[in-house]
Short mmCIF file of C-alpha atoms in Angstrom, two decimals:
data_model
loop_
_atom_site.label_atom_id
_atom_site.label_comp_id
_atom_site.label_asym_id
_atom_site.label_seq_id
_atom_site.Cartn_x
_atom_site.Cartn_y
_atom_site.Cartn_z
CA UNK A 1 0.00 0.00 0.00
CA UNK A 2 1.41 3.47 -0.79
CA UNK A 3 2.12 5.43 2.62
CA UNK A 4 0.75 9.23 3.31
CA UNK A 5 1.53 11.33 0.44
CA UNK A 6 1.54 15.03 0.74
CA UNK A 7 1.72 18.00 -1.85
CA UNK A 8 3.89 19.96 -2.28
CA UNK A 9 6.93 19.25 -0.08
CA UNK A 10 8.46 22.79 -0.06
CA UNK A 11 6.53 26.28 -0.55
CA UNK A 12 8.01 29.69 0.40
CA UNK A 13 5.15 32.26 0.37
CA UNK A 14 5.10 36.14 1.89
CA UNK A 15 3.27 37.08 4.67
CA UNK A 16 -0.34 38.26 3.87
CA UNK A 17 -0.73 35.70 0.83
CA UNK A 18 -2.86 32.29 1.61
CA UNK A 19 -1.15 28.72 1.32
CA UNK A 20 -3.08 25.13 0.28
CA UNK A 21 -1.44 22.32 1.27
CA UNK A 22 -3.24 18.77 -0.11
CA UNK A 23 -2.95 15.36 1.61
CA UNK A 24 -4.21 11.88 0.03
CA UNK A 25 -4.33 9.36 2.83
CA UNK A 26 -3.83 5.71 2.47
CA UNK A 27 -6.23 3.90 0.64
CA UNK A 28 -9.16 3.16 3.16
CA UNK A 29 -8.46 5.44 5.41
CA UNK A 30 -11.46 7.36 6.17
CA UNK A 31 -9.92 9.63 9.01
CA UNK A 32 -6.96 12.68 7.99
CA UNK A 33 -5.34 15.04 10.71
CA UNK A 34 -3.02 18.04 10.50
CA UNK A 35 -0.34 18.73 12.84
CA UNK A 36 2.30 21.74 12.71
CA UNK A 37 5.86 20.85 14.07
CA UNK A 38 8.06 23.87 15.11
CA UNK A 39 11.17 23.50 16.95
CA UNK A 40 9.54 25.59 19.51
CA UNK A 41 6.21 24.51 20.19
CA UNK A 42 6.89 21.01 19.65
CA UNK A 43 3.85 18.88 17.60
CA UNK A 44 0.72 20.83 17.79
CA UNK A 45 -2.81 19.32 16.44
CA UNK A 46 -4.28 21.07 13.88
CA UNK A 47 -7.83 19.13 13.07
CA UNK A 48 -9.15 16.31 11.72
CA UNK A 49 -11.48 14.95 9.39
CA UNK A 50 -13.29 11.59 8.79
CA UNK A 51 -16.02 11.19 6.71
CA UNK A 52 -16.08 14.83 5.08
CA UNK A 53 -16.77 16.66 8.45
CA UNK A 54 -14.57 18.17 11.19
CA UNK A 55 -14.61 15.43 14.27
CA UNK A 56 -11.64 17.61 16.13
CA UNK A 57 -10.04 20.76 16.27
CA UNK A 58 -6.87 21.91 18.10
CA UNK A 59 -6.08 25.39 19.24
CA UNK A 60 -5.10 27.22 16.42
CA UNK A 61 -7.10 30.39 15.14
CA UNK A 62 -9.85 30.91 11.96
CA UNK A 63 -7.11 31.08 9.75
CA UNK A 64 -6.18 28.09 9.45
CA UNK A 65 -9.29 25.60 7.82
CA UNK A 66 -9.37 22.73 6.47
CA UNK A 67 -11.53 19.97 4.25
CA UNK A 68 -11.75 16.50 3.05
CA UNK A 69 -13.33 15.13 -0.12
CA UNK A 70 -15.39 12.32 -0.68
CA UNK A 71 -12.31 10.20 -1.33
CA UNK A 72 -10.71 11.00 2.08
CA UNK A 73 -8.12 13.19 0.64
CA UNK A 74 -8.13 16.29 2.57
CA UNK A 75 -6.25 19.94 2.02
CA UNK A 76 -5.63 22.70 4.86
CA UNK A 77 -5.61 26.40 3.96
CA UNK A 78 -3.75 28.80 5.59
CA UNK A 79 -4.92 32.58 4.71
CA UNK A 80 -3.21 35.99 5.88
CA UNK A 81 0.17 33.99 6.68
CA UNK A 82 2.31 35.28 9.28
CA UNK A 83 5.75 34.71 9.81
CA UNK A 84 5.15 32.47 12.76
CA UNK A 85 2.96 29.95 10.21
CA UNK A 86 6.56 28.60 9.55
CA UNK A 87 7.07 25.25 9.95
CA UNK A 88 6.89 21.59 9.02
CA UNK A 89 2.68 21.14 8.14
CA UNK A 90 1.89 16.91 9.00
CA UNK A 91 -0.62 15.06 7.52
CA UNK A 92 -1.81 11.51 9.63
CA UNK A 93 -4.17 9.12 8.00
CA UNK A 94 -5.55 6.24 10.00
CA UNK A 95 -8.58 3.53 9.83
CA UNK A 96 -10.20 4.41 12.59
CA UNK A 97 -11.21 1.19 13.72
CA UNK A 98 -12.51 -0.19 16.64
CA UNK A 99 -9.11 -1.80 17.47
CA UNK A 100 -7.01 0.68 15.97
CA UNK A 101 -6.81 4.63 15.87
CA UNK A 102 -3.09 4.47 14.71
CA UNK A 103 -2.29 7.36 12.92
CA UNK A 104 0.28 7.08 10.07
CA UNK A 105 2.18 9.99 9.22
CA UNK A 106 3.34 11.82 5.25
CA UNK A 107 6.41 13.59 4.94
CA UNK A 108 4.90 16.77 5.60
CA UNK A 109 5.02 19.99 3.33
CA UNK A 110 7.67 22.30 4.51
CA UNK A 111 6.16 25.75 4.56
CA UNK A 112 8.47 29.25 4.70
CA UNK A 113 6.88 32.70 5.25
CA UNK A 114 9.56 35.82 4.35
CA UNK X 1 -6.99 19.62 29.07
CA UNK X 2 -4.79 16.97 27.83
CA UNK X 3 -0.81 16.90 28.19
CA UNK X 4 2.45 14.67 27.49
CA UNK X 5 5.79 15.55 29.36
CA UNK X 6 9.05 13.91 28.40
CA UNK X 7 11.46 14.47 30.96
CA UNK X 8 14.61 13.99 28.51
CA UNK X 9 14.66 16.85 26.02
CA UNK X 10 18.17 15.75 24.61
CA UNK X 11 20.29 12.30 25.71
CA UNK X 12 23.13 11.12 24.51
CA UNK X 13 24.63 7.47 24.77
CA UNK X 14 27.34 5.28 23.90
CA UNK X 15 26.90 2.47 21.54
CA UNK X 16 25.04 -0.79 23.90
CA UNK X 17 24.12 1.33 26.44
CA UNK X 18 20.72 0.99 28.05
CA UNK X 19 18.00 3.62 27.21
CA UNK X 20 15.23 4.61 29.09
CA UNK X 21 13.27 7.72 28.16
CA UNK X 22 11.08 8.90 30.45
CA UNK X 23 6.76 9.70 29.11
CA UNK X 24 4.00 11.09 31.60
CA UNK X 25 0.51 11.85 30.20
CA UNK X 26 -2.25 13.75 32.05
CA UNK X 27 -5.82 12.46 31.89
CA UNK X 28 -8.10 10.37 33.36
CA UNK X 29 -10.19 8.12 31.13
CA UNK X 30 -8.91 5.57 28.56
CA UNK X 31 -6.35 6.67 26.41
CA UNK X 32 -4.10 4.57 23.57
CA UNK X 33 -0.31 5.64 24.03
CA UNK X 34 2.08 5.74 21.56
CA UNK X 35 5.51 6.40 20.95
CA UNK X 36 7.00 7.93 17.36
CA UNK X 37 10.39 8.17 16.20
CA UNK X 38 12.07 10.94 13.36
CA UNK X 39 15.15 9.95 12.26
CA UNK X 40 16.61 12.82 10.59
CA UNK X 41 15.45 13.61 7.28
CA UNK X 42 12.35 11.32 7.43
CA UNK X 43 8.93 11.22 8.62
CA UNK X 44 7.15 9.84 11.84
CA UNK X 45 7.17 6.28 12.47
CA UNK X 46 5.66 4.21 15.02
CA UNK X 47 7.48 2.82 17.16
CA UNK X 48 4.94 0.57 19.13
CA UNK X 49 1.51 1.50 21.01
CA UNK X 50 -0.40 0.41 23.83
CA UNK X 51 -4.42 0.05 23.73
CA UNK X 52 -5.04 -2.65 26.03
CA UNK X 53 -3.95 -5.75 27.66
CA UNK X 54 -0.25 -6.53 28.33
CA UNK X 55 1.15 -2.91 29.81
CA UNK X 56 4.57 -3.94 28.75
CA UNK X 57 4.48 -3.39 24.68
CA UNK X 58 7.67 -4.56 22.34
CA UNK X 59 8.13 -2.56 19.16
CA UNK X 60 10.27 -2.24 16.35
CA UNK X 61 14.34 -2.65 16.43
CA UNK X 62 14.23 -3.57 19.82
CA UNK X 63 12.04 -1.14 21.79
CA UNK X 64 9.69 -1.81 24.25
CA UNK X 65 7.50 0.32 26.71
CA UNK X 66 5.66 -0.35 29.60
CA UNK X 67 2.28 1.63 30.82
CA UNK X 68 1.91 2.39 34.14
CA UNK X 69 -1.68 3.60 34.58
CA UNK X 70 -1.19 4.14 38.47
CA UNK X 71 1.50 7.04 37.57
CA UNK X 72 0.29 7.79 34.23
CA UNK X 73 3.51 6.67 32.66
CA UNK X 74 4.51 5.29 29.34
CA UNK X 75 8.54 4.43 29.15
CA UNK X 76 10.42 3.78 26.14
CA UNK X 77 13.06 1.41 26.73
CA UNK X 78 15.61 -0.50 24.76
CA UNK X 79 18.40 -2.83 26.51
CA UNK X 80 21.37 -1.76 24.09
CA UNK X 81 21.44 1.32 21.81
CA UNK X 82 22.90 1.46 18.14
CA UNK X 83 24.28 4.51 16.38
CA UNK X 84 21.00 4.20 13.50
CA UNK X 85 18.74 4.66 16.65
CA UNK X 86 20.35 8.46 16.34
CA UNK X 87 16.76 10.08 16.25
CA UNK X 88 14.04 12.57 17.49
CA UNK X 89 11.59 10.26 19.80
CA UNK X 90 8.15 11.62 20.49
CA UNK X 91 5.43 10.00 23.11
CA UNK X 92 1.99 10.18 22.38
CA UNK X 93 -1.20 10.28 23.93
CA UNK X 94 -4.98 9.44 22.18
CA UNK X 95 -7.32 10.19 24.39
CA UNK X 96 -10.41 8.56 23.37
CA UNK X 97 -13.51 9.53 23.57
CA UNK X 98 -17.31 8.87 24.45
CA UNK X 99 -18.35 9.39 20.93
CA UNK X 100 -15.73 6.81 19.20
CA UNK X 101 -11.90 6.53 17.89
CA UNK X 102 -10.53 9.79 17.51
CA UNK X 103 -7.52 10.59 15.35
CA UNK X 104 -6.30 13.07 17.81
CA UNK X 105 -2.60 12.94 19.31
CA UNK X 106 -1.36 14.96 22.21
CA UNK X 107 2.57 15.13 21.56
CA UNK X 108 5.15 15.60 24.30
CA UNK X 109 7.89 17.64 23.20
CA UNK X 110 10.35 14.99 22.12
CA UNK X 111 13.75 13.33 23.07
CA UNK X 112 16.64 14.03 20.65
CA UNK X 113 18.69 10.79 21.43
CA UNK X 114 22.34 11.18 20.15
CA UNK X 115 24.07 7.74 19.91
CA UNK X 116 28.24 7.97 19.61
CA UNK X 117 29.29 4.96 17.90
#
């Protein structure tokens, strides 16, 4: 089975424009999360989605949003960036399962605001 | 609200040393714990998880961790390090909840684990 992917892996962007960042889970997987690493804060949770609607959402404010599409694959937007939205954006895909909620993680997209 | 501490925020170990890296987790009800690793330039992997059952988990490469739900604890441990365990280690907490499986991790702040060959 092919692993997390995400799209794209790098993006430098200025601070006021709006970023999209697309994730396609593994195949089955009905549930996608997004995560933001910095070396500062650590792992933070962004949201996630299973089945098309919003089941969590982390502490992070309106400007970051996110959807998934009817085949699980899910983008985040990020509008008005500031510098601080730099950092390492992680997508997690898991089967949400009865017996398992493991998440699996892509390589992230590595996102620079100047 | 939901946390993870890891006590080690950097370690660093001789080849076949012992590791131990310390996870706590606060909350109350049922949780799934997990532990991730980085190695550097790649992407989160699990390691091994606990949902039920036998508190002392074995992972990959040699890692095992034992919950302790009386002091909400969730050590990594591995009997003799290698330099390729040279890595970023991250515990993880999932705490679940009434409504079903949730695909929600509470992070600690990770263990960069340095291993001199």
């Amino acid at each position: 089975k092919a692993g997390v992917t995400q799209t794209p892996r790098y993006l430098i962007k200025t601070r006021g424009q709006q970023v999209t960042l697309s994730c396609s889970p593994i195949s089955g997987h009905r549930s996608v999360s997004w995560y933001q690493q910095t070396p500062g804060q650590g792992l933070q949770f962004l949201f996630e989605y299973f089945s098309e609607t919003q089941r969590n959402k982390g502490n992070f404010p309106g400007r970051f949003s996110g959807r998934q599409f009817s085949n699980s694959r899910s983008e985040m937007n990020v509008s008005t960036l500031e510098l601080g939205d730099s950092a390492l954006y992680l997508c997690a895909s898991g089967p949400d399962s009865a017996l398992s909620n493991e998440q699996f993680f892509g390589p992230g997209t590595r996102l620079t605001v100047l | 609200a939901q946390s993870v501490s890891q006590h080690n925020h950097h370690v660093i170990l001789s080849e076949a040393a012992s590791l131990e890296l310390g996870c706590n987790y606060s909350y109350g009800g049922t949780v799934n714990l997990f532990w991730y690793v980085q190695y550097p330039g790649q992407h989160l992997q699990l390691l091994l998880k606990y949902f039920s059952g036998d508190p002392l988990v074995k992972g990959i490469k040699g890692f095992e961790a034992e919950f302790i739900k009386s002091k909400f604890s969730f050590n990594l441990r591995k009997p003799s390090v290698q330099w390729s365990d040279t890595a970023e280690y991250f515990c993880a907490v999932n705490a679940a909840q009434g409504s079903g499986n949730t695909g929600k991790l509470i992070f600690g702040q990770g263990t960069t684990l340095q291993v001199k060959p």
